[in-house]
mmCIF file of C-alpha atoms and ligand atoms in Angstrom:
data_model
loop_
_atom_site.group_PDB
_atom_site.id
_atom_site.type_symbol
_atom_site.label_atom_id
_atom_site.label_comp_id
_atom_site.label_asym_id
_atom_site.label_seq_id
_atom_site.Cartn_x
_atom_site.Cartn_y
_atom_site.Cartn_z
ATOM 1 C CA UNK A 1 -10.286 16.291 -246.272
ATOM 2 C CA UNK A 2 -8.133 16.465 -249.374
ATOM 3 C CA UNK A 3 -6.289 14.573 -251.996
ATOM 4 C CA UNK A 4 -2.561 15.129 -252.196
ATOM 5 C CA UNK A 5 -0.789 14.811 -255.483
ATOM 6 C CA UNK A 6 2.941 14.868 -256.209
ATOM 7 C CA UNK A 7 3.819 15.265 -259.864
ATOM 8 C CA UNK A 8 7.400 14.710 -260.984
ATOM 9 C CA UNK A 9 8.811 15.859 -257.650
ATOM 10 C CA UNK A 10 12.581 16.012 -257.203
ATOM 11 C CA UNK A 11 14.666 17.532 -254.451
ATOM 12 C CA UNK A 12 18.340 18.192 -254.878
ATOM 13 C CA UNK A 13 19.949 19.680 -251.763
ATOM 14 C CA UNK A 14 22.830 22.137 -251.893
ATOM 15 C CA UNK A 15 25.907 20.061 -252.506
ATOM 16 C CA UNK A 16 24.103 17.969 -255.099
ATOM 17 C CA UNK A 17 22.468 15.264 -252.944
ATOM 18 C CA UNK A 18 19.476 13.924 -254.905
ATOM 19 C CA UNK A 19 17.164 13.210 -251.958
ATOM 20 C CA UNK A 20 13.984 12.713 -254.006
ATOM 21 C CA UNK A 21 14.060 11.693 -257.635
ATOM 22 C CA UNK A 22 11.027 12.247 -259.867
ATOM 23 C CA UNK A 23 8.339 11.015 -257.485
ATOM 24 C CA UNK A 24 4.741 10.748 -258.713
ATOM 25 C CA UNK A 25 2.254 9.950 -255.994
ATOM 26 C CA UNK A 26 -1.493 10.355 -255.629
ATOM 27 C CA UNK A 27 -2.934 10.167 -252.132
ATOM 28 C CA UNK A 28 -6.719 9.724 -252.058
ATOM 29 C CA UNK A 29 -9.111 11.719 -249.966
ATOM 30 C CA UNK A 30 -9.142 10.263 -246.390
ATOM 31 C CA UNK A 31 -6.522 7.712 -247.287
ATOM 32 C CA UNK A 32 -3.806 6.588 -244.849
ATOM 33 C CA UNK A 33 -0.690 6.444 -246.990
ATOM 34 C CA UNK A 34 2.613 5.212 -245.577
ATOM 35 C CA UNK A 35 5.988 6.201 -247.031
ATOM 36 C CA UNK A 36 8.238 3.269 -246.167
ATOM 37 C CA UNK A 37 11.921 2.717 -246.830
ATOM 38 C CA UNK A 38 15.375 2.505 -245.279
ATOM 39 C CA UNK A 39 17.063 5.486 -243.686
ATOM 40 C CA UNK A 40 18.156 8.100 -246.205
ATOM 41 C CA UNK A 41 15.776 7.047 -248.991
ATOM 42 C CA UNK A 42 14.014 10.429 -249.089
ATOM 43 C CA UNK A 43 10.852 9.806 -247.043
ATOM 44 C CA UNK A 44 11.198 12.774 -244.686
ATOM 45 C CA UNK A 45 12.203 15.114 -247.477
ATOM 46 C CA UNK A 46 9.061 14.094 -249.395
ATOM 47 C CA UNK A 47 6.887 14.681 -246.334
ATOM 48 C CA UNK A 48 8.567 18.010 -245.547
ATOM 49 C CA UNK A 49 7.929 19.191 -249.086
ATOM 50 C CA UNK A 50 4.213 18.400 -248.677
ATOM 51 C CA UNK A 51 4.266 20.329 -245.375
ATOM 52 C CA UNK A 52 6.041 23.280 -246.988
ATOM 53 C CA UNK A 53 9.159 22.935 -244.822
ATOM 54 C CA UNK A 54 11.278 22.180 -247.912
ATOM 55 C CA UNK A 55 10.706 23.248 -251.479
ATOM 56 C CA UNK A 56 10.977 20.946 -254.486
ATOM 57 C CA UNK A 57 13.713 21.525 -257.045
ATOM 58 C CA UNK A 58 11.324 20.219 -259.710
ATOM 59 C CA UNK A 59 7.682 19.205 -260.013
ATOM 60 C CA UNK A 60 4.320 20.241 -258.575
ATOM 61 C CA UNK A 61 2.574 19.515 -255.291
ATOM 62 C CA UNK A 62 -1.209 19.800 -255.075
ATOM 63 C CA UNK A 63 -3.312 19.682 -251.913
ATOM 64 C CA UNK A 64 -6.896 19.278 -253.089
ATOM 65 C CA UNK A 65 -6.850 21.081 -256.432
ATOM 66 C CA UNK A 66 -4.594 23.865 -255.192
ATOM 67 C CA UNK A 67 -0.998 24.054 -256.418
ATOM 68 C CA UNK A 68 0.924 24.690 -253.191
ATOM 69 C CA UNK A 69 4.533 24.934 -254.408
ATOM 70 C CA UNK A 70 4.693 28.591 -253.398
ATOM 71 C CA UNK A 71 2.289 28.440 -250.449
ATOM 72 C CA UNK A 72 4.033 28.844 -247.059
ATOM 73 C CA UNK A 73 3.710 25.990 -244.569
ATOM 74 C CA UNK A 74 1.311 27.852 -242.290
ATOM 75 C CA UNK A 75 -1.188 28.354 -245.122
ATOM 76 C CA UNK A 76 -1.244 24.777 -246.436
ATOM 77 C CA UNK A 77 -3.908 23.478 -244.085
ATOM 78 C CA UNK A 78 -1.712 20.554 -243.094
ATOM 79 C CA UNK A 79 -0.399 19.639 -239.656
ATOM 80 C CA UNK A 80 2.715 17.674 -238.902
ATOM 81 C CA UNK A 81 3.555 15.416 -235.965
ATOM 82 C CA UNK A 82 7.296 15.101 -235.422
ATOM 83 C CA UNK A 83 9.401 12.272 -234.078
ATOM 84 C CA UNK A 84 10.720 14.396 -231.195
ATOM 85 C CA UNK A 85 7.192 15.765 -230.375
ATOM 86 C CA UNK A 86 8.466 19.382 -230.548
ATOM 87 C CA UNK A 87 6.376 20.497 -227.559
ATOM 88 C CA UNK A 88 7.051 23.830 -225.854
ATOM 89 C CA UNK A 89 8.629 22.792 -222.523
ATOM 90 C CA UNK A 90 7.530 25.877 -220.558
ATOM 91 C CA UNK A 91 3.839 25.587 -221.536
ATOM 92 C CA UNK A 92 1.260 23.262 -220.017
ATOM 93 C CA UNK A 93 -0.472 20.755 -222.303
ATOM 94 C CA UNK A 94 -3.521 22.991 -222.770
ATOM 95 C CA UNK A 95 -1.357 25.887 -223.947
ATOM 96 C CA UNK A 96 0.733 23.635 -226.181
ATOM 97 C CA UNK A 97 -2.454 22.514 -227.903
ATOM 98 C CA UNK A 98 -3.965 26.000 -228.021
ATOM 99 C CA UNK A 99 -0.820 27.745 -229.261
ATOM 100 C CA UNK A 100 -1.346 27.489 -233.016
ATOM 101 C CA UNK A 101 -5.009 28.469 -232.657
ATOM 102 C CA UNK A 102 -4.142 31.583 -230.638
ATOM 103 C CA UNK A 103 -1.613 32.556 -233.301
ATOM 104 C CA UNK A 104 -4.440 32.388 -235.814
ATOM 105 C CA UNK A 105 -6.713 34.501 -233.558
ATOM 106 C CA UNK A 106 -9.387 31.872 -232.922
ATOM 107 C CA UNK A 107 -11.921 32.932 -230.295
ATOM 108 C CA UNK A 108 -11.343 31.830 -226.708
ATOM 109 C CA UNK A 109 -14.496 29.688 -226.726
ATOM 110 C CA UNK A 110 -13.595 27.999 -230.005
ATOM 111 C CA UNK A 111 -10.071 27.254 -228.737
ATOM 112 C CA UNK A 112 -11.435 25.817 -225.501
ATOM 113 C CA UNK A 113 -13.867 23.553 -227.336
ATOM 114 C CA UNK A 114 -11.270 22.325 -229.838
ATOM 115 C CA UNK A 115 -8.639 21.615 -227.170
ATOM 116 C CA UNK A 116 -11.116 19.787 -224.934
ATOM 117 C CA UNK A 117 -12.595 17.767 -227.816
ATOM 118 C CA UNK A 118 -9.125 16.729 -229.006
ATOM 119 C CA UNK A 119 -8.049 15.887 -225.444
ATOM 120 C CA UNK A 120 -11.079 13.665 -225.083
ATOM 121 C CA UNK A 121 -10.453 11.846 -228.380
ATOM 122 C CA UNK A 122 -6.882 11.161 -227.241
ATOM 123 C CA UNK A 123 -7.645 10.356 -223.599
ATOM 124 C CA UNK A 124 -5.485 13.177 -222.224
ATOM 125 C CA UNK A 125 -8.172 15.377 -220.623
ATOM 126 C CA UNK A 126 -6.623 14.774 -217.188
ATOM 127 C CA UNK A 127 -3.205 15.982 -218.358
ATOM 128 C CA UNK A 128 -4.141 19.456 -219.625
ATOM 129 C CA UNK A 129 -2.496 21.278 -216.714
ATOM 130 C CA UNK A 130 0.783 19.388 -216.820
ATOM 131 C CA UNK A 131 4.024 20.473 -218.427
ATOM 132 C CA UNK A 132 5.690 18.168 -220.980
ATOM 133 C CA UNK A 133 8.399 17.091 -218.523
ATOM 134 C CA UNK A 134 5.663 15.665 -216.269
ATOM 135 C CA UNK A 135 4.459 13.312 -219.028
ATOM 136 C CA UNK A 136 5.573 9.879 -220.215
ATOM 137 C CA UNK A 137 6.809 9.422 -223.803
ATOM 138 C CA UNK A 138 3.444 8.039 -224.912
ATOM 139 C CA UNK A 139 1.560 10.925 -223.283
ATOM 140 C CA UNK A 140 3.838 13.475 -224.955
ATOM 141 C CA UNK A 141 3.197 11.827 -228.280
ATOM 142 C CA UNK A 142 -0.558 12.108 -227.686
ATOM 143 C CA UNK A 143 -0.179 15.805 -226.933
ATOM 144 C CA UNK A 144 1.804 16.236 -230.149
ATOM 145 C CA UNK A 145 -1.019 14.533 -232.049
ATOM 146 C CA UNK A 146 -3.562 16.638 -230.146
ATOM 147 C CA UNK A 147 -1.810 19.803 -231.204
ATOM 148 C CA UNK A 148 -2.265 18.703 -234.811
ATOM 149 C CA UNK A 149 -5.915 17.639 -234.382
ATOM 150 C CA UNK A 150 -7.135 20.948 -232.890
ATOM 151 C CA UNK A 151 -6.432 22.704 -236.166
ATOM 152 C CA UNK A 152 -8.705 20.280 -238.063
ATOM 153 C CA UNK A 153 -6.251 20.225 -240.954
ATOM 154 C CA UNK A 154 -7.057 18.780 -244.365
ATOM 155 C CA UNK A 155 -3.920 16.643 -244.243
ATOM 156 C CA UNK A 156 -2.042 15.070 -241.337
ATOM 157 C CA UNK A 157 1.649 14.424 -241.796
ATOM 158 C CA UNK A 158 3.489 12.076 -239.434
ATOM 159 C CA UNK A 159 7.288 11.852 -239.448
ATOM 160 C CA UNK A 160 8.338 8.644 -237.650
ATOM 161 C CA UNK A 161 6.111 9.586 -234.705
ATOM 162 C CA UNK A 162 6.657 6.389 -232.724
ATOM 163 C CA UNK A 163 10.393 5.894 -232.996
ATOM 164 C CA UNK A 164 11.199 7.475 -229.607
ATOM 165 C CA UNK A 165 8.831 5.164 -227.727
ATOM 166 C CA UNK A 166 9.680 1.817 -226.153
ATOM 167 C CA UNK A 167 8.502 -1.326 -227.959
ATOM 168 C CA UNK A 168 5.329 -1.827 -225.922
ATOM 169 C CA UNK A 169 4.233 1.809 -226.119
ATOM 170 C CA UNK A 170 4.948 1.792 -229.843
ATOM 171 C CA UNK A 171 2.450 -1.004 -230.405
ATOM 172 C CA UNK A 172 -0.145 0.755 -228.249
ATOM 173 C CA UNK A 173 0.275 4.125 -229.989
ATOM 174 C CA UNK A 174 0.169 2.377 -233.365
ATOM 175 C CA UNK A 175 -3.296 1.036 -232.670
ATOM 176 C CA UNK A 176 -4.337 4.447 -231.330
ATOM 177 C CA UNK A 177 -3.237 6.191 -234.513
ATOM 178 C CA UNK A 178 -5.183 3.589 -236.472
ATOM 179 C CA UNK A 179 -8.314 4.281 -234.397
ATOM 180 C CA UNK A 180 -7.770 8.014 -234.701
ATOM 181 C CA UNK A 181 -7.795 7.743 -238.474
ATOM 182 C CA UNK A 182 -11.055 5.803 -238.393
ATOM 183 C CA UNK A 183 -12.531 8.380 -236.037
ATOM 184 C CA UNK A 184 -11.535 11.624 -237.721
ATOM 185 C CA UNK A 185 -11.446 10.404 -241.345
ATOM 186 C CA UNK A 186 -8.756 12.723 -242.698
ATOM 187 C CA UNK A 187 -6.020 12.203 -245.255
ATOM 188 C CA UNK A 188 -2.901 11.026 -243.443
ATOM 189 C CA UNK A 189 0.624 10.566 -244.753
ATOM 190 C CA UNK A 190 2.925 8.683 -242.442
ATOM 191 C CA UNK A 191 6.688 8.169 -242.722
ATOM 192 C CA UNK A 192 8.365 5.131 -241.199
ATOM 193 C CA UNK A 193 11.214 2.684 -241.771
ATOM 194 C CA UNK A 194 9.310 0.003 -239.848
ATOM 195 C CA UNK A 195 7.542 -2.424 -242.140
ATOM 196 C CA UNK A 196 5.216 -3.653 -239.376
ATOM 197 C CA UNK A 197 3.938 -0.111 -238.808
ATOM 198 C CA UNK A 198 3.476 0.291 -242.542
ATOM 199 C CA UNK A 199 1.607 -3.007 -242.938
ATOM 200 C CA UNK A 200 -0.703 -2.423 -239.981
ATOM 201 C CA UNK A 201 -1.497 1.262 -240.552
ATOM 202 C CA UNK A 202 -1.450 1.872 -244.279
ATOM 203 C CA UNK A 203 -4.390 1.724 -246.677
ATOM 204 C CA UNK A 204 -1.539 1.789 -249.168
ATOM 205 C CA UNK A 205 2.238 1.797 -248.846
ATOM 206 C CA UNK A 206 4.717 3.626 -251.062
ATOM 207 C CA UNK A 207 8.046 1.839 -250.819
ATOM 208 C CA UNK A 208 10.995 4.147 -251.450
ATOM 209 C CA UNK A 209 14.644 3.572 -252.219
ATOM 210 C CA UNK A 210 17.301 6.068 -253.354
ATOM 211 C CA UNK A 211 14.752 8.870 -253.692
ATOM 212 C CA UNK A 212 12.378 6.860 -255.896
ATOM 213 C CA UNK A 213 9.033 5.200 -255.239
ATOM 214 C CA UNK A 214 9.492 1.567 -256.268
ATOM 215 C CA UNK A 215 5.958 0.372 -255.587
ATOM 216 C CA UNK A 216 2.679 1.902 -254.449
ATOM 217 C CA UNK A 217 0.209 -0.753 -253.391
ATOM 218 C CA UNK A 218 -1.944 -2.124 -250.571
ATOM 219 C CA UNK A 219 -0.137 -3.936 -247.729
ATOM 220 C CA UNK A 220 -1.168 -7.318 -249.141
ATOM 221 C CA UNK A 221 -0.223 -6.182 -252.642
ATOM 222 C CA UNK A 222 3.364 -5.415 -251.643
ATOM 223 C CA UNK A 223 3.551 -8.641 -249.621
ATOM 224 C CA UNK A 224 2.110 -10.936 -252.312
ATOM 225 C CA UNK A 225 3.235 -9.179 -255.486
ATOM 226 C CA UNK A 226 6.495 -7.302 -254.829
ATOM 227 C CA UNK A 227 7.803 -5.661 -258.014
ATOM 228 C CA UNK A 228 11.422 -6.506 -257.280
ATOM 229 C CA UNK A 229 13.804 -8.204 -254.884
ATOM 230 C CA UNK A 230 14.273 -5.084 -252.746
ATOM 231 C CA UNK A 231 10.548 -4.747 -252.004
ATOM 232 C CA UNK A 232 10.252 -8.515 -251.486
ATOM 233 C CA UNK A 233 13.044 -8.415 -248.900
ATOM 234 C CA UNK A 234 11.850 -5.246 -247.155
ATOM 235 C CA UNK A 235 8.290 -6.433 -246.463
ATOM 236 C CA UNK A 236 7.858 -9.406 -244.135
ATOM 237 C CA UNK A 237 9.531 -10.481 -240.923
ATOM 238 C CA UNK A 238 11.741 -12.456 -240.846
ATOM 239 C CA UNK A 239 12.507 -11.344 -244.399
ATOM 240 C CA UNK A 240 12.114 -13.417 -247.551
ATOM 241 C CA UNK A 241 14.905 -15.945 -248.214
ATOM 242 C CA UNK A 242 16.777 -15.684 -251.504
ATOM 243 C CA UNK A 243 19.003 -18.199 -253.239
ATOM 244 C CA UNK A 244 20.560 -18.281 -256.658
ATOM 245 C CA UNK A 245 20.136 -21.302 -258.893
ATOM 246 C CA UNK A 246 19.214 -22.459 -262.378
ATOM 247 C CA UNK A 247 15.901 -23.130 -264.120
ATOM 248 C CA UNK A 248 16.332 -26.685 -265.424
ATOM 249 C CA UNK A 249 13.941 -28.178 -268.026
ATOM 250 C CA UNK A 250 13.325 -31.937 -267.732
ATOM 251 C CA UNK A 251 10.505 -34.124 -269.168
ATOM 252 C CA UNK A 252 8.310 -31.130 -270.131
ATOM 253 C CA UNK A 253 8.671 -29.709 -266.611
ATOM 254 C CA UNK A 254 10.814 -26.979 -265.084
ATOM 255 C CA UNK A 255 12.820 -27.361 -261.921
ATOM 256 C CA UNK A 256 14.671 -24.848 -259.771
ATOM 257 C CA UNK A 257 18.089 -26.307 -258.994
ATOM 258 C CA UNK A 258 20.434 -24.647 -256.512
ATOM 259 C CA UNK A 259 22.868 -27.585 -256.556
ATOM 260 C CA UNK A 260 21.802 -29.147 -253.263
ATOM 261 C CA UNK A 261 18.207 -27.969 -253.338
ATOM 262 C CA UNK A 262 15.923 -28.960 -256.205
ATOM 263 C CA UNK A 263 12.158 -28.437 -256.493
ATOM 264 C CA UNK A 264 9.613 -28.673 -259.289
ATOM 265 C CA UNK A 265 8.132 -25.358 -260.402
ATOM 266 C CA UNK A 266 4.351 -25.123 -260.839
ATOM 267 C CA UNK A 267 3.146 -25.133 -264.448
ATOM 268 C CA UNK A 268 1.405 -21.776 -264.355
ATOM 269 C CA UNK A 269 4.823 -20.121 -263.907
ATOM 270 C CA UNK A 270 6.358 -21.719 -267.035
ATOM 271 C CA UNK A 271 5.309 -18.935 -269.429
ATOM 272 C CA UNK A 272 7.180 -16.241 -267.556
ATOM 273 C CA UNK A 273 10.191 -18.488 -266.935
ATOM 274 C CA UNK A 274 10.476 -19.615 -270.580
ATOM 275 C CA UNK A 275 13.419 -17.321 -271.393
ATOM 276 C CA UNK A 276 15.259 -18.332 -268.211
ATOM 277 C CA UNK A 277 15.589 -22.029 -269.163
ATOM 278 C CA UNK A 278 19.117 -23.196 -268.264
ATOM 279 C CA UNK A 279 19.819 -19.715 -266.909
ATOM 280 C CA UNK A 280 20.400 -18.298 -263.458
ATOM 281 C CA UNK A 281 17.512 -16.887 -261.433
ATOM 282 C CA UNK A 282 17.029 -15.772 -257.843
ATOM 283 C CA UNK A 283 14.531 -17.925 -256.010
ATOM 284 C CA UNK A 284 12.566 -16.277 -253.180
ATOM 285 C CA UNK A 285 10.595 -18.025 -250.444
ATOM 286 C CA UNK A 286 9.075 -16.524 -247.341
ATOM 287 C CA UNK A 287 9.947 -18.189 -243.998
ATOM 288 C CA UNK A 288 6.239 -18.703 -243.300
ATOM 289 C CA UNK A 289 5.782 -20.755 -246.502
ATOM 290 C CA UNK A 290 8.270 -23.447 -245.483
ATOM 291 C CA UNK A 291 7.076 -26.411 -243.436
ATOM 292 C CA UNK A 292 8.495 -29.477 -241.771
ATOM 293 C CA UNK A 293 7.451 -32.534 -243.797
ATOM 294 C CA UNK A 294 5.900 -34.140 -240.724
ATOM 295 C CA UNK A 295 3.529 -31.178 -240.457
ATOM 296 C CA UNK A 296 2.718 -30.628 -244.147
ATOM 297 C CA UNK A 297 -0.194 -32.551 -245.603
ATOM 298 C CA UNK A 298 0.696 -31.878 -249.230
ATOM 299 C CA UNK A 299 4.300 -33.119 -249.295
ATOM 300 C CA UNK A 300 5.429 -34.740 -252.546
ATOM 301 C CA UNK A 301 8.966 -35.694 -253.599
ATOM 302 C CA UNK A 302 8.911 -32.632 -255.867
ATOM 303 C CA UNK A 303 8.274 -29.986 -253.244
ATOM 304 C CA UNK A 304 10.363 -31.623 -250.505
ATOM 305 C CA UNK A 305 14.060 -31.050 -249.847
ATOM 306 C CA UNK A 306 16.506 -32.386 -247.329
ATOM 307 C CA UNK A 307 18.490 -29.754 -245.434
ATOM 308 C CA UNK A 308 20.659 -29.434 -242.343
ATOM 309 C CA UNK A 309 19.258 -27.800 -239.219
ATOM 310 C CA UNK A 310 21.913 -25.230 -238.332
ATOM 311 C CA UNK A 311 20.310 -23.181 -235.532
ATOM 312 C CA UNK A 312 16.932 -23.211 -233.762
ATOM 313 C CA UNK A 313 15.633 -19.975 -232.220
ATOM 314 C CA UNK A 314 12.773 -20.442 -229.767
ATOM 315 C CA UNK A 315 10.344 -17.526 -229.929
ATOM 316 C CA UNK A 316 7.658 -18.957 -227.615
ATOM 317 C CA UNK A 317 4.725 -19.070 -230.018
ATOM 318 C CA UNK A 318 6.896 -20.361 -232.890
ATOM 319 C CA UNK A 319 10.431 -21.432 -233.751
ATOM 320 C CA UNK A 320 12.807 -19.986 -236.327
ATOM 321 C CA UNK A 321 14.804 -22.742 -237.992
ATOM 322 C CA UNK A 322 18.023 -21.745 -239.777
ATOM 323 C CA UNK A 323 18.454 -24.417 -242.422
ATOM 324 C CA UNK A 324 21.478 -25.041 -244.604
ATOM 325 C CA UNK A 325 21.632 -26.459 -248.113
ATOM 326 C CA UNK A 326 25.434 -26.446 -247.921
ATOM 327 C CA UNK A 327 25.486 -23.385 -250.177
ATOM 328 C CA UNK A 328 22.791 -21.176 -248.668
ATOM 329 C CA UNK A 329 21.265 -20.706 -245.223
ATOM 330 C CA UNK A 330 17.582 -19.854 -245.047
ATOM 331 C CA UNK A 331 15.001 -19.338 -242.310
ATOM 332 C CA UNK A 332 11.737 -21.181 -241.758
ATOM 333 C CA UNK A 333 9.107 -20.108 -239.231
ATOM 334 C CA UNK A 334 7.463 -23.225 -237.797
ATOM 335 C CA UNK A 335 5.156 -24.181 -234.945
ATOM 336 C CA UNK A 336 6.623 -24.157 -231.441
ATOM 337 C CA UNK A 337 6.160 -27.937 -231.182
ATOM 338 C CA UNK A 338 8.379 -28.411 -234.229
ATOM 339 C CA UNK A 339 11.892 -28.410 -232.811
ATOM 340 C CA UNK A 340 14.428 -30.523 -234.722
ATOM 341 C CA UNK A 341 17.819 -31.063 -233.115
ATOM 342 C CA UNK A 342 20.661 -28.899 -234.315
ATOM 343 C CA UNK A 343 22.924 -30.820 -236.685
ATOM 344 C CA UNK A 344 20.172 -33.208 -237.812
ATOM 345 C CA UNK A 345 18.788 -33.422 -241.357
ATOM 346 C CA UNK A 346 15.267 -32.059 -241.798
ATOM 347 C CA UNK A 347 12.856 -32.742 -244.639
ATOM 348 C CA UNK A 348 11.105 -29.523 -245.470
ATOM 349 C CA UNK A 349 8.190 -28.860 -247.784
ATOM 350 C CA UNK A 350 7.651 -25.672 -249.761
ATOM 351 C CA UNK A 351 4.346 -24.107 -250.680
ATOM 352 C CA UNK A 352 5.297 -23.778 -254.361
ATOM 353 C CA UNK A 353 2.325 -21.501 -255.105
ATOM 354 C CA UNK A 354 3.990 -18.847 -252.942
ATOM 355 C CA UNK A 355 7.427 -18.934 -254.564
ATOM 356 C CA UNK A 356 8.935 -15.866 -256.259
ATOM 357 C CA UNK A 357 11.551 -15.590 -258.992
ATOM 358 C CA UNK A 358 13.748 -12.555 -259.686
ATOM 359 C CA UNK A 359 16.097 -11.679 -262.522
ATOM 360 C CA UNK A 360 19.660 -11.867 -261.127
ATOM 361 C CA UNK A 361 20.917 -8.828 -263.047
ATOM 362 C CA UNK A 362 17.981 -6.391 -262.784
ATOM 363 C CA UNK A 363 16.485 -7.900 -259.587
ATOM 364 C CA UNK A 364 13.041 -7.275 -261.113
ATOM 365 C CA UNK A 365 10.307 -9.825 -260.395
ATOM 366 C CA UNK A 366 9.923 -12.517 -263.072
ATOM 367 C CA UNK A 367 6.974 -14.237 -261.417
HETATM 368 P P1 ADP B 401 14.757 9.452 -244.834
HETATM 369 O O1 ADP B 401 13.672 10.262 -244.242
HETATM 370 O O2 ADP B 401 14.251 8.396 -245.774
HETATM 371 O O3 ADP B 401 15.718 8.890 -243.830
HETATM 372 P P2 ADP B 401 15.750 11.992 -245.827
HETATM 373 O O4 ADP B 401 14.659 12.526 -246.661
HETATM 374 O O5 ADP B 401 15.917 12.546 -244.460
HETATM 375 O O6 ADP B 401 15.634 10.398 -245.787
HETATM 376 O O7 ADP B 401 17.131 12.184 -246.594
HETATM 377 C C1 ADP B 401 17.324 11.797 -247.955
HETATM 378 C C2 ADP B 401 18.748 12.147 -248.358
HETATM 379 O O8 ADP B 401 18.902 13.575 -248.352
HETATM 380 C C3 ADP B 401 19.820 11.610 -247.456
HETATM 381 O O9 ADP B 401 20.925 11.261 -248.234
HETATM 382 C C4 ADP B 401 20.146 12.779 -246.543
HETATM 383 O O10 ADP B 401 21.476 12.712 -246.087
HETATM 384 C C5 ADP B 401 19.947 13.957 -247.477
HETATM 385 N N1 ADP B 401 19.519 15.174 -246.771
HETATM 386 C C6 ADP B 401 18.431 15.308 -245.967
HETATM 387 N N2 ADP B 401 18.299 16.569 -245.516
HETATM 388 C C7 ADP B 401 19.339 17.269 -246.069
HETATM 389 C C8 ADP B 401 19.756 18.634 -246.007
HETATM 390 N N3 ADP B 401 19.089 19.545 -245.280
HETATM 391 N N4 ADP B 401 20.868 18.977 -246.711
HETATM 392 C C9 ADP B 401 21.548 18.078 -247.455
HETATM 393 N N5 ADP B 401 21.189 16.771 -247.564
HETATM 394 C C10 ADP B 401 20.114 16.373 -246.880
#
């Protein structure tokens, strides 16, 4: 059990690539922290520096209250689970799990107990005599996790551990990792580019881009209060819709006007939008906050717009409507029974409490 703290961490690889740029991050004791971001944003490099597999160009890394910058990986009391499992192909599962303990000269009895306890937690007791090639992808991943558990590390590090599994197995292993965290109550840091994994697993999520942490918050925090357009668009599926338009004052009220799409803004947003009057803004609305007028009980002329139904995607439990203003196309997620015909006009209603505005030049959140 340990806190992990990154203070002003940067990593510049040979050749000048700035992979991580002045990252400050505090991971609480027993917390499940997810590093989330697109490929190449510096997640793995950050994780590998915590593990001791890379060394920072600048800054300090603490595990507990120990500065570990110069501590070799094997002495950091952390264990890493890799995307490709990294199992020894010629060893049976038992020996794969026992390997690191034997290296550290644990007694035979202690090794046996740790391997069997871990195997039980992970439901792989019946696989201990098999070689990795005799296991499915999900089973191999469990062994890789088991190999980390037996060491009872202070910190678990996961580098995209589910990305080699098929979609169904990924969901199953995701819930198992969640249960594992509840069961063994250890600090875990988990790298992924998959926002669903991040939302479902993380106590908090650090969203990274270009080597920087843009926002560190709870899953609901990043969903409800994204700090900028990038975070807003990265969290949520299908992603948030954006359209550019103008904030138009009229009769003591403010309206967002895209040209063919005009809605009244709620009064409690006026303060923050004051300096954008008659100026361009980016309007953001999540697909799940858009409703067909027939299905929305709070429709008024000021939160209702008329748009063209361009495409309907049937998902089974719901439909995705691709709606066109003539200038922008946006997506609405609606009930399965709500299936307008393609080419028809649809009256849609927005939940104006859930609308976001972003500055078009900085892309920072206005409100
Ligand atoms: P992520 O895990 O978010 O996909 P990485 O941390 O792997 O990102 O990489 C961040 C950046 O650093 C990328 O531009 C990548 O090409 C670069 N990079 C990663 N490893 C090395 C390396 N060993 N040498 C040089 N550049 C690297």
